[in-house]
Coordinates of N, CA and C in Angstrom, one line a residue:
M1002 N -18.6 57.5 55.7 CA -17.6 56.5 56.0 C -18.1 55.1 55.8
S1003 N -19.4 54.8 55.5 CA -19.8 53.5 55.4 C -19.2 52.9 54.2
D1004 N -18.8 53.6 53.2 CA -18.4 53.1 51.9 C -16.8 52.7 52.1
I1005 N -16.3 53.0 53.2 CA -14.8 52.6 53.4 C -14.7 51.7 54.6
W1006 N -15.7 51.1 55.0 CA -15.7 50.1 56.2 C -14.6 49.1 56.0
W1007 N -14.2 48.8 54.8 CA -13.2 47.8 54.5 C -11.8 48.2 54.8
S1008 N -11.6 49.5 55.0 CA -10.2 50.0 55.1 C -9.4 49.4 56.2
L1009 N -10.0 49.2 57.4 CA -9.3 48.8 58.6 C -9.1 47.2 58.4
P1010 N -10.1 46.5 58.0 CA -9.7 45.0 58.0 C -8.8 44.7 56.9
L1011 N -8.8 45.5 55.7 CA -7.8 45.4 54.6 C -6.5 45.7 55.2
T1012 N -6.3 46.8 55.9 CA -4.9 47.1 56.4 C -4.4 46.1 57.3
L1013 N -5.3 45.6 58.2 CA -4.8 44.5 59.1 C -4.5 43.2 58.4
A1014 N -5.4 42.9 57.5 CA -5.0 41.5 56.7 C -3.8 41.7 56.0
V1015 N -3.5 42.8 55.2 CA -2.3 42.9 54.4 C -1.1 43.0 55.4
F1016 N -1.1 43.6 56.5 CA 0.0 43.7 57.4 C 0.4 42.4 58.0
F1017 N -0.6 41.7 58.6 CA -0.4 40.4 59.2 C 0.1 39.3 58.2
S1018 N -0.5 39.4 57.0 CA -0.1 38.5 56.0 C 1.4 38.8 55.6
A1019 N 1.8 40.1 55.5 CA 3.1 40.5 55.3 C 4.0 40.0 56.4
R1020 N 3.6 40.1 57.6 CA 4.4 39.5 58.7 C 4.7 38.1 58.6
R1021 N 3.7 37.3 58.2 CA 3.8 35.9 58.1 C 4.8 35.5 56.9
L1022 N 4.6 36.3 55.9 CA 5.6 36.1 54.8 C 7.0 36.4 55.2
A1023 N 7.2 37.5 55.9 CA 8.5 37.9 56.4 C 9.1 36.8 57.3
A1024 N 8.4 36.3 58.1 CA 8.8 35.2 59.1 C 9.2 34.1 58.4
R1025 N 8.5 33.7 57.3 CA 8.9 32.5 56.5 C 10.2 32.7 55.7
V1026 N 10.1 33.8 55.0 CA 11.2 34.1 54.0 C 12.5 34.4 54.7
K1027 N 12.5 35.3 55.7 CA 13.6 35.8 56.5 C 14.6 36.5 55.6
I1028 N 14.1 37.3 54.8 CA 14.9 38.3 53.9 C 14.6 39.7 54.3
S1029 N 15.6 40.5 54.5 CA 15.4 41.8 55.1 C 14.5 42.6 54.1
L1030 N 14.6 42.4 52.8 CA 13.8 43.2 51.9 C 12.3 43.0 52.1
F1031 N 11.9 41.8 52.6 CA 10.5 41.4 52.8 C 10.1 42.0 54.2
N1032 N 10.2 43.3 54.4 CA 9.8 44.0 55.6 C 8.3 44.2 55.5
P1033 N 7.6 43.8 56.6 CA 6.1 43.9 56.6 C 5.5 45.2 56.1
L1034 N 6.2 46.4 56.6 CA 5.7 47.7 56.3 C 5.9 47.9 54.8
L1035 N 7.1 47.6 54.3 CA 7.4 47.7 52.9 C 6.4 46.9 52.0
I1036 N 6.1 45.7 52.4 CA 5.3 44.8 51.6 C 3.8 45.4 51.6
S1037 N 3.4 46.0 52.8 CA 2.1 46.5 52.9 C 1.9 47.8 52.0
M1038 N 3.0 48.5 52.0 CA 2.9 49.8 51.1 C 2.8 49.4 49.7
A1039 N 3.6 48.3 49.4 CA 3.6 47.8 47.9 C 2.3 47.1 47.5
V1040 N 1.5 46.8 48.5 CA 0.1 46.2 48.1 C -0.9 47.4 48.1
I1041 N -0.9 48.1 49.2 CA -2.0 49.0 49.4 C -2.0 50.3 48.5
I1042 N -0.8 50.9 48.3 CA -0.7 52.1 47.4 C -1.1 51.8 46.0
P1043 N -0.7 50.7 45.3 CA -1.2 50.4 44.0 C -2.7 50.2 44.0
L1044 N -3.2 49.6 45.1 CA -4.6 49.3 45.1 C -5.5 50.6 45.3
L1045 N -5.0 51.6 45.9 CA -5.7 52.8 46.1 C -5.7 53.5 44.7
L1046 N -4.5 53.5 44.1 CA -4.4 54.1 42.8 C -5.3 53.4 41.7
L1047 N -5.4 52.2 41.9 CA -6.2 51.4 40.9 C -7.7 51.8 41.0
I1048 N -8.2 51.9 42.3 CA -9.7 52.2 42.5 C -9.8 53.7 42.6
N1049 N -8.8 54.5 42.4 CA -8.8 55.9 42.4 C -9.4 56.5 43.7
M1050 N -8.9 56.0 44.8 CA -9.4 56.5 46.1 C -8.3 57.3 46.8
P1051 N -8.6 58.5 47.2 CA -7.6 59.4 47.8 C -7.2 58.8 49.2
Y1052 N -6.0 59.1 49.5 CA -5.5 58.5 50.8 C -6.4 58.9 52.0
A1053 N -6.8 60.2 51.9 CA -7.5 60.8 53.0 C -8.8 60.0 53.4
R1054 N -9.5 59.5 52.3 CA -10.7 58.8 52.6 C -10.3 57.3 53.1
Y1055 N -9.3 56.8 52.6 CA -8.8 55.5 53.1 C -8.4 55.6 54.5
F1056 N -7.8 56.7 54.9 CA -7.3 56.9 56.2 C -8.5 57.0 57.2
Q1057 N -9.7 57.6 56.7 CA -10.8 57.7 57.6 C -11.2 56.4 58.2
G1058 N -11.1 55.4 57.3 CA -11.7 54.0 57.8 C -10.8 53.2 58.8
S1059 N -9.5 53.7 58.7 CA -8.5 53.0 59.6 C -7.9 54.0 60.6
E1060 N -8.5 55.0 60.9 CA -8.0 56.1 61.7 C -7.6 55.6 63.2
I1061 N -8.3 54.6 63.6 CA -8.1 54.1 64.9 C -6.6 53.5 65.1
L1062 N -6.1 52.9 64.0 CA -4.7 52.5 64.0 C -3.8 53.6 64.4
N1063 N -4.1 54.8 63.7 CA -3.2 56.0 64.1 C -3.3 56.4 65.5
S1064 N -4.5 56.2 66.1 CA -4.6 56.6 67.5 C -3.9 55.7 68.3
L1065 N -3.6 54.5 67.9 CA -2.9 53.5 68.7 C -1.4 53.8 68.8
L1066 N -0.9 54.6 67.9 CA 0.6 55.0 67.9 C 1.0 55.5 69.1
Q1067 N 0.3 56.5 69.8 CA 0.8 57.0 71.0 C 1.0 56.0 72.1
P1068 N 0.0 55.2 72.4 CA 0.2 54.2 73.5 C 1.2 53.2 73.2
S1069 N 1.4 52.9 71.9 CA 2.5 51.9 71.5 C 3.9 52.4 71.8
V1070 N 4.0 53.8 71.6 CA 5.3 54.4 71.9 C 5.6 54.4 73.4
V1071 N 4.4 54.7 74.1 CA 4.6 54.7 75.6 C 5.0 53.3 76.1
A1072 N 4.4 52.3 75.4 CA 4.7 51.0 75.8 C 6.2 50.6 75.6
L1073 N 7.0 51.4 74.9 CA 8.5 51.1 74.8 C 9.1 51.4 76.1
A1074 N 8.5 52.0 77.1 CA 9.1 52.2 78.4 C 9.3 50.8 79.1
L1075 N 8.5 49.9 78.8 CA 8.6 48.6 79.5 C 10.0 48.0 79.2
P1076 N 10.5 47.8 78.1 CA 11.7 47.2 77.8 C 12.9 48.1 78.3
L1077 N 12.6 49.4 78.3 CA 13.7 50.2 78.9 C 13.8 50.0 80.4
Y1078 N 12.7 49.9 81.1 CA 12.7 49.7 82.5 C 13.4 48.3 82.9
E1079 N 13.2 47.3 82.0 CA 13.8 46.0 82.2 C 15.3 46.0 82.1
Q1080 N 15.8 47.0 81.3 CA 17.2 47.1 81.0 C 17.9 48.3 81.8
I1081 N 17.2 48.7 82.8 CA 17.6 49.9 83.5 C 19.0 49.7 84.1
H1082 N 19.3 48.5 84.6 CA 20.6 48.4 85.3 C 21.8 48.5 84.3
Q1083 N 21.6 48.2 83.0 CA 22.6 48.3 82.0 C 22.7 49.6 81.5
I1084 N 21.5 50.3 81.5 CA 21.5 51.8 81.1 C 22.2 52.7 82.1
R1085 N 22.0 52.3 83.3 CA 22.7 53.1 84.5 C 24.1 52.9 84.3
A1086 N 24.6 51.7 84.1 CA 26.0 51.4 84.0 C 26.7 52.1 82.8
R1087 N 26.0 52.4 81.8 CA 26.5 52.8 80.5 C 26.0 54.3 80.1
W1088 N 25.4 54.9 81.0 CA 24.6 56.1 80.6 C 25.6 57.3 79.9
K1089 N 26.7 57.3 80.3 CA 27.6 58.4 79.8 C 27.9 58.0 78.2
S1090 N 28.2 56.7 78.0 CA 28.5 56.2 76.6 C 27.2 56.3 75.8
I1091 N 26.0 56.0 76.3 CA 24.8 56.0 75.6 C 24.5 57.5 75.2
I1092 N 24.6 58.5 76.1 CA 24.4 59.9 75.7 C 25.3 60.3 74.7
G1093 N 26.6 60.0 74.8 CA 27.6 60.4 73.9 C 27.4 59.8 72.5
V1094 N 27.0 58.5 72.4 CA 26.7 57.9 71.2 C 25.5 58.6 70.5
C1095 N 24.5 58.9 71.2 CA 23.2 59.4 70.7 C 23.5 60.9 70.2
F1096 N 24.3 61.5 71.0 CA 24.6 63.0 70.7 C 25.5 63.1 69.3
I1097 N 26.5 62.2 69.2 CA 27.3 62.2 68.0 C 26.4 61.7 66.8
G1098 N 25.6 60.7 67.1 CA 24.8 60.2 65.9 C 23.8 61.2 65.5
S1099 N 23.1 62.0 66.5 CA 22.1 63.0 66.0 C 22.8 64.1 65.3
I1100 N 24.0 64.6 65.7 CA 24.7 65.6 65.1 C 25.1 65.2 63.7
T1101 N 25.6 63.9 63.5 CA 26.1 63.5 62.2 C 25.0 63.4 61.3
A1102 N 23.8 62.8 61.7 CA 22.5 62.7 60.9 C 22.1 64.2 60.4
M1103 N 22.1 65.1 61.3 CA 21.6 66.5 60.8 C 22.6 67.1 59.9
V1104 N 23.9 67.1 60.3 CA 24.8 67.8 59.5 C 25.0 67.1 58.1
S1105 N 25.1 65.8 58.1 CA 25.4 65.1 56.8 C 24.3 65.3 55.8
G1106 N 23.0 65.2 56.2 CA 21.9 65.3 55.3 C 21.8 66.7 54.8
T1107 N 21.9 67.6 55.7 CA 21.8 69.2 55.4 C 22.8 69.7 54.5
A1108 N 24.1 69.3 54.9 CA 25.2 69.7 54.2 C 25.2 69.1 52.7
I1109 N 24.9 67.9 52.5 CA 24.8 67.3 51.2 C 23.7 68.0 50.4
A1110 N 22.6 68.3 51.0 CA 21.5 68.9 50.3 C 21.9 70.4 49.8
L1111 N 22.5 71.1 50.7 CA 23.0 72.4 50.3 C 24.0 72.5 49.3
W1112 N 25.0 71.5 49.4 CA 26.1 71.3 48.4 C 25.6 71.1 47.1
L1113 N 24.5 70.3 47.0 CA 23.9 69.9 45.7 C 23.0 71.0 45.2
G1114 N 22.9 72.1 45.9 CA 22.1 73.2 45.4 C 20.7 73.3 46.0
A1115 N 20.3 72.7 47.0 CA 18.9 72.7 47.5 C 18.7 74.1 48.2
T1116 N 17.5 74.5 48.2 CA 17.1 75.8 48.9 C 17.2 75.5 50.3
P1117 N 17.3 76.8 51.1 CA 17.2 76.6 52.6 C 16.0 75.9 53.1
E1118 N 14.8 76.1 52.4 CA 13.6 75.5 52.7 C 13.6 74.0 52.7
I1119 N 14.3 73.4 51.5 CA 14.4 72.0 51.4 C 15.4 71.5 52.4
A1120 N 16.5 72.2 52.6 CA 17.6 71.7 53.5 C 16.9 71.6 55.0
A1121 N 16.1 72.6 55.4 CA 15.4 72.5 56.7 C 14.5 71.4 56.7
T1122 N 13.9 71.0 55.6 CA 12.9 69.9 55.6 C 13.7 68.5 55.7
I1123 N 15.0 68.4 55.2 CA 15.7 67.2 55.3 C 16.4 67.0 56.7
M1124 N 16.6 68.1 57.3 CA 17.4 68.1 58.5 C 17.0 67.1 59.6
P1125 N 15.7 67.0 59.9 CA 15.4 66.1 61.0 C 14.8 64.8 60.5
K1126 N 15.4 64.2 59.4 CA 15.0 63.0 58.8 C 15.1 61.7 59.7
S1127 N 16.1 61.9 60.6 CA 16.4 60.6 61.4 C 15.7 60.6 62.8
V1128 N 14.7 61.4 63.0 CA 13.9 61.3 64.3 C 12.5 60.9 63.9
T1129 N 11.7 60.5 64.9 CA 10.3 60.1 64.7 C 9.5 61.2 64.2
T1130 N 8.4 60.8 63.4 CA 7.7 61.8 62.6 C 7.2 63.0 63.3
P1131 N 6.4 63.0 64.5 CA 6.0 64.2 65.1 C 7.1 65.2 65.4
I1132 N 8.3 64.7 66.0 CA 9.4 65.6 66.2 C 9.9 66.1 65.0
A1133 N 10.1 65.3 64.0 CA 10.7 65.8 62.7 C 9.8 66.9 62.0
M1134 N 8.5 66.7 62.1 CA 7.6 67.8 61.5 C 7.6 69.1 62.4
A1135 N 7.7 69.0 63.7 CA 7.8 70.2 64.5 C 9.2 70.9 64.3
V1136 N 10.3 70.1 64.2 CA 11.5 70.8 64.0 C 11.6 71.4 62.5
S1137 N 11.0 70.7 61.6 CA 11.0 71.3 60.3 C 10.3 72.5 60.2
A1138 N 9.0 72.6 60.8 CA 8.3 73.8 60.8 C 9.0 74.9 61.5
S1139 N 9.7 74.6 62.6 CA 10.4 75.7 63.4 C 11.6 76.3 62.5
L1140 N 12.1 75.5 61.6 CA 13.2 76.0 60.7 C 12.7 76.5 59.4
H1141 N 11.3 76.6 59.2 CA 10.7 77.0 58.0 C 10.9 76.0 56.8
G1142 N 10.9 74.8 57.2 CA 10.8 73.7 56.1 C 9.5 73.4 55.8
I1143 N 9.2 72.2 55.2 CA 8.0 71.6 54.8 C 7.7 70.4 55.6
P1144 N 6.9 70.5 56.6 CA 6.6 69.3 57.5 C 6.2 68.1 56.8
A1145 N 5.3 68.2 55.8 CA 4.8 67.1 55.1 C 5.9 66.4 54.4
I1146 N 6.7 67.1 53.8 CA 7.9 66.3 53.1 C 8.9 65.8 54.1
S1147 N 9.0 66.4 55.3 CA 9.9 65.8 56.3 C 9.3 64.5 56.8
A1148 N 8.0 64.3 56.9 CA 7.4 63.1 57.2 C 7.8 62.1 56.2
I1149 N 7.8 62.4 54.9 CA 8.3 61.4 53.9 C 9.7 61.0 54.0
C1150 N 10.5 62.0 54.3 CA 11.9 61.7 54.5 C 12.2 60.8 55.7
V1151 N 11.4 61.0 56.7 CA 11.4 60.1 58.0 C 11.0 58.7 57.6
L1152 N 10.0 58.6 56.7 CA 9.5 57.3 56.4 C 10.6 56.5 55.6
I1153 N 11.2 57.2 54.7 CA 12.3 56.6 53.8 C 13.5 56.2 54.7
A1154 N 13.9 57.1 55.7 CA 14.9 56.7 56.5 C 14.7 55.5 57.3
G1155 N 13.4 55.5 57.8 CA 12.9 54.4 58.7 C 12.9 53.0 57.9
V1156 N 12.4 53.0 56.7 CA 12.3 51.8 55.9 C 13.6 51.3 55.5
L1157 N 14.5 52.3 55.1 CA 15.9 51.8 54.7 C 16.6 51.2 55.9
G1158 N 16.6 51.8 57.1 CA 17.1 51.2 58.3 C 16.6 49.9 58.6
A1159 N 15.2 49.7 58.5 CA 14.6 48.5 58.9 C 15.0 47.4 58.0
V1160 N 15.1 47.7 56.7 CA 15.5 46.7 55.7 C 17.0 46.4 55.6
F1161 N 17.8 47.4 55.7 CA 19.2 47.1 55.5 C 20.1 47.4 56.7
G1162 N 19.5 47.9 57.8 CA 20.3 48.2 58.9 C 21.1 47.1 59.6
H1163 N 20.4 45.9 59.8 CA 21.0 44.8 60.4 C 22.0 44.0 59.4
M1164 N 21.7 44.1 58.2 CA 22.6 43.6 57.1 C 24.0 44.4 57.1
L1165 N 23.9 45.7 57.2 CA 25.0 46.5 57.4 C 25.8 46.2 58.7
L1166 N 25.1 46.1 59.8 CA 25.8 45.8 61.0 C 26.5 44.4 61.0
N1167 N 25.8 43.5 60.4 CA 26.4 42.1 60.2 C 27.7 42.2 59.4
L1168 N 27.7 43.0 58.3 CA 28.8 43.1 57.5 C 30.0 43.8 58.2
M1169 N 29.7 44.8 59.1 CA 30.6 45.3 59.9 C 31.0 44.6 61.2
R1170 N 30.4 43.5 61.3 CA 30.8 42.5 62.4 C 30.5 43.2 63.8
I1171 N 29.4 43.9 63.9 CA 29.0 44.5 65.1 C 28.0 43.6 65.9
K1172 N 28.4 43.0 66.9 CA 27.6 41.9 67.6 C 27.0 42.4 68.9
T1173 N 27.5 43.5 69.5 CA 26.9 43.8 70.8 C 25.5 44.3 70.6
K1174 N 24.6 43.7 71.4 CA 23.2 44.1 71.3 C 23.0 45.6 71.5
A1175 N 23.6 46.1 72.6 CA 23.4 47.5 72.9 C 23.9 48.4 71.8
S1176 N 25.0 48.0 71.1 CA 25.5 48.9 70.0 C 24.6 48.8 68.8
R1177 N 24.1 47.6 68.5 CA 23.2 47.4 67.3 C 21.9 48.2 67.6
G1178 N 21.4 48.1 68.8 CA 20.1 48.8 69.1 C 20.3 50.3 69.0
L1179 N 21.3 50.8 69.6 CA 21.6 52.3 69.6 C 21.8 52.8 68.1
A1180 N 22.5 52.0 67.3 CA 22.8 52.4 65.9 C 21.4 52.5 65.1
I1181 N 20.6 51.5 65.2 CA 19.4 51.5 64.4 C 18.4 52.5 64.9
G1182 N 18.2 52.7 66.3 CA 17.3 53.7 66.9 C 17.8 55.1 66.5
N1183 N 19.1 55.3 66.3 CA 19.6 56.6 66.1 C 19.3 57.0 64.7
A1184 N 19.4 56.1 63.8 CA 19.3 56.3 62.3 C 18.0 56.1 61.8
S1185 N 17.2 55.2 62.4 CA 15.9 54.8 61.8 C 14.7 54.8 62.7
H1186 N 14.8 55.5 63.8 CA 13.7 55.9 64.7 C 12.8 54.7 65.0
A1187 N 11.4 54.9 64.9 CA 10.5 54.0 65.3 C 10.4 52.6 64.4
L1188 N 10.6 52.9 63.1 CA 10.5 51.7 62.2 C 11.7 50.8 62.4
G1189 N 12.9 51.3 62.7 CA 14.0 50.6 63.0 C 13.9 49.9 64.4
T1190 N 13.3 50.6 65.3 CA 13.1 50.1 66.7 C 12.2 48.9 66.6
A1191 N 11.0 49.0 65.8 CA 10.1 47.9 65.7 C 10.9 46.6 65.1
R1192 N 11.7 46.9 64.1 CA 12.5 45.7 63.6 C 13.5 45.1 64.6
C1193 N 14.1 46.0 65.4 CA 15.0 45.5 66.4 C 14.2 44.6 67.5
A1194 N 13.0 45.2 67.8 CA 12.2 44.4 68.9 C 11.8 43.1 68.4
E1195 N 11.6 43.0 67.0 CA 11.3 41.7 66.6 C 12.4 40.7 66.6
M1196 N 13.6 41.2 66.4 CA 14.9 40.3 66.3 C 15.3 40.0 67.7
D1197 N 15.4 41.0 68.6 CA 15.9 40.7 69.9 C 15.4 41.8 70.9
Y1198 N 15.0 41.3 72.0 CA 14.3 42.1 73.0 C 15.2 43.2 73.6
Q1199 N 16.4 42.9 73.8 CA 17.4 43.8 74.3 C 17.8 44.9 73.2
E1200 N 18.1 44.4 72.0 CA 18.3 45.4 71.0 C 17.0 46.5 70.9
G1201 N 15.9 45.9 71.0 CA 14.7 46.7 70.9 C 14.7 47.8 72.0
A1202 N 15.1 47.4 73.2 CA 15.2 48.3 74.4 C 16.2 49.4 74.1
F1203 N 17.3 49.1 73.6 CA 18.4 50.2 73.4 C 17.9 51.1 72.2
S1204 N 17.3 50.5 71.2 CA 16.9 51.1 70.1 C 15.8 52.2 70.5
S1205 N 14.9 51.8 71.4 CA 13.8 52.7 71.8 C 14.4 53.8 72.6
L1206 N 15.6 53.6 73.5 CA 16.2 54.5 74.2 C 16.8 55.6 73.3
A1207 N 17.5 55.1 72.2 CA 18.1 56.0 71.2 C 17.1 56.7 70.6
L1208 N 16.0 56.3 70.2 CA 14.9 57.0 69.5 C 14.5 58.2 70.4
V1209 N 14.3 58.0 71.7 CA 13.9 59.0 72.6 C 14.9 60.1 72.7
L1210 N 16.2 59.8 73.0 CA 17.4 60.6 73.2 C 17.6 61.5 72.0
C1211 N 17.6 60.8 70.9 CA 18.0 61.5 69.5 C 16.9 62.5 69.3
G1212 N 15.7 62.2 69.6 CA 14.6 63.2 69.4 C 14.8 64.4 70.2
I1213 N 15.2 64.2 71.5 CA 15.4 65.4 72.3 C 16.7 66.2 71.8
I1214 N 17.7 65.5 71.5 CA 18.9 66.2 71.0 C 18.6 66.9 69.7
T1215 N 18.0 66.3 68.8 CA 17.8 66.9 67.5 C 16.9 68.2 67.7
S1216 N 15.8 68.1 68.7 CA 15.0 69.3 68.9 C 15.8 70.5 69.5
L1217 N 16.7 70.1 70.4 CA 17.5 71.2 71.0 C 18.6 71.8 70.1
M1218 N 19.2 70.9 69.3 CA 20.4 71.3 68.5 C 20.1 71.9 67.2
A1219 N 19.0 71.4 66.5 CA 18.7 71.9 65.2 C 18.6 73.5 65.0
P1220 N 17.9 74.1 65.8 CA 17.8 75.6 65.7 C 19.2 76.3 65.7
F1221 N 20.3 75.7 66.4 CA 21.6 76.3 66.4 C 22.4 75.9 65.3
L1222 N 22.2 74.6 64.8 CA 23.1 74.0 63.7 C 22.6 74.5 62.4
F1223 N 21.4 74.7 62.1 CA 20.9 75.1 60.9 C 21.5 76.4 60.3
P1224 N 21.4 77.4 61.1 CA 22.0 78.7 60.6 C 23.5 78.6 60.3
L1225 N 24.2 77.8 61.1 CA 25.6 77.6 61.0 C 25.9 76.8 59.6
L1226 N 25.1 75.8 59.3 CA 25.3 75.1 58.1 C 24.9 75.9 56.8
L1227 N 23.9 76.8 57.0 CA 23.6 77.8 55.9 C 24.7 78.8 55.6
A1228 N 25.4 79.2 56.7 CA 26.5 80.0 56.5 C 27.7 79.4 55.9
L1229 N 27.9 78.1 56.1 CA 29.1 77.4 55.6 C 28.8 76.8 54.2
F1230 N 27.6 76.3 53.9 CA 27.3 75.7 52.7 C 26.3 76.4 51.8
G1231 N 25.6 77.4 52.4 CA 24.5 78.0 51.6 C 25.1 79.0 50.6

């Protein structure tokens, strides 16, 4: 591990530099995660270093993911009065959004000729990575590819989500947060939290609810979609 001591400081330096750039430029395409990937991936390819070895040097960052997710409970607690007042609408929005995300991706994949294995892999693309991988495995999909699908959905939502909401003239913070959290899970939630505290709270709520709904509904929806489109 001594030969990859530079992995952690490099990751932090690139990410925080990307954040400063994004704060200055204020263009959605300059997403810190996207910029970091654009810098680090070519660098690893250039020096011919496998990702697994690079990951060993910065594994502590991965360990911090769980407490960071738990920390999302704080903005939820601070918005609890609004959540209580709108809980029926919130659950309805998350349920419809979760079903739409699962059905649309899976149906399109099957319609284009994807195998059931690939369709099962794509189905949980709009929930956070651990849940998506578990759901994919339970449906006999490929969890590793599901993680990539989740990453793509998250980056697209973080980069283009607010742009699309602005074009649709959706101004309500709760609506914006629920929409981003529903479609773009943790990455979208991080972007919402950067832009507005209340948006981040509702986005984190959608992240949790959609993960639960997807876990419960996917085993029932997938066979039905296979029968209809397979």
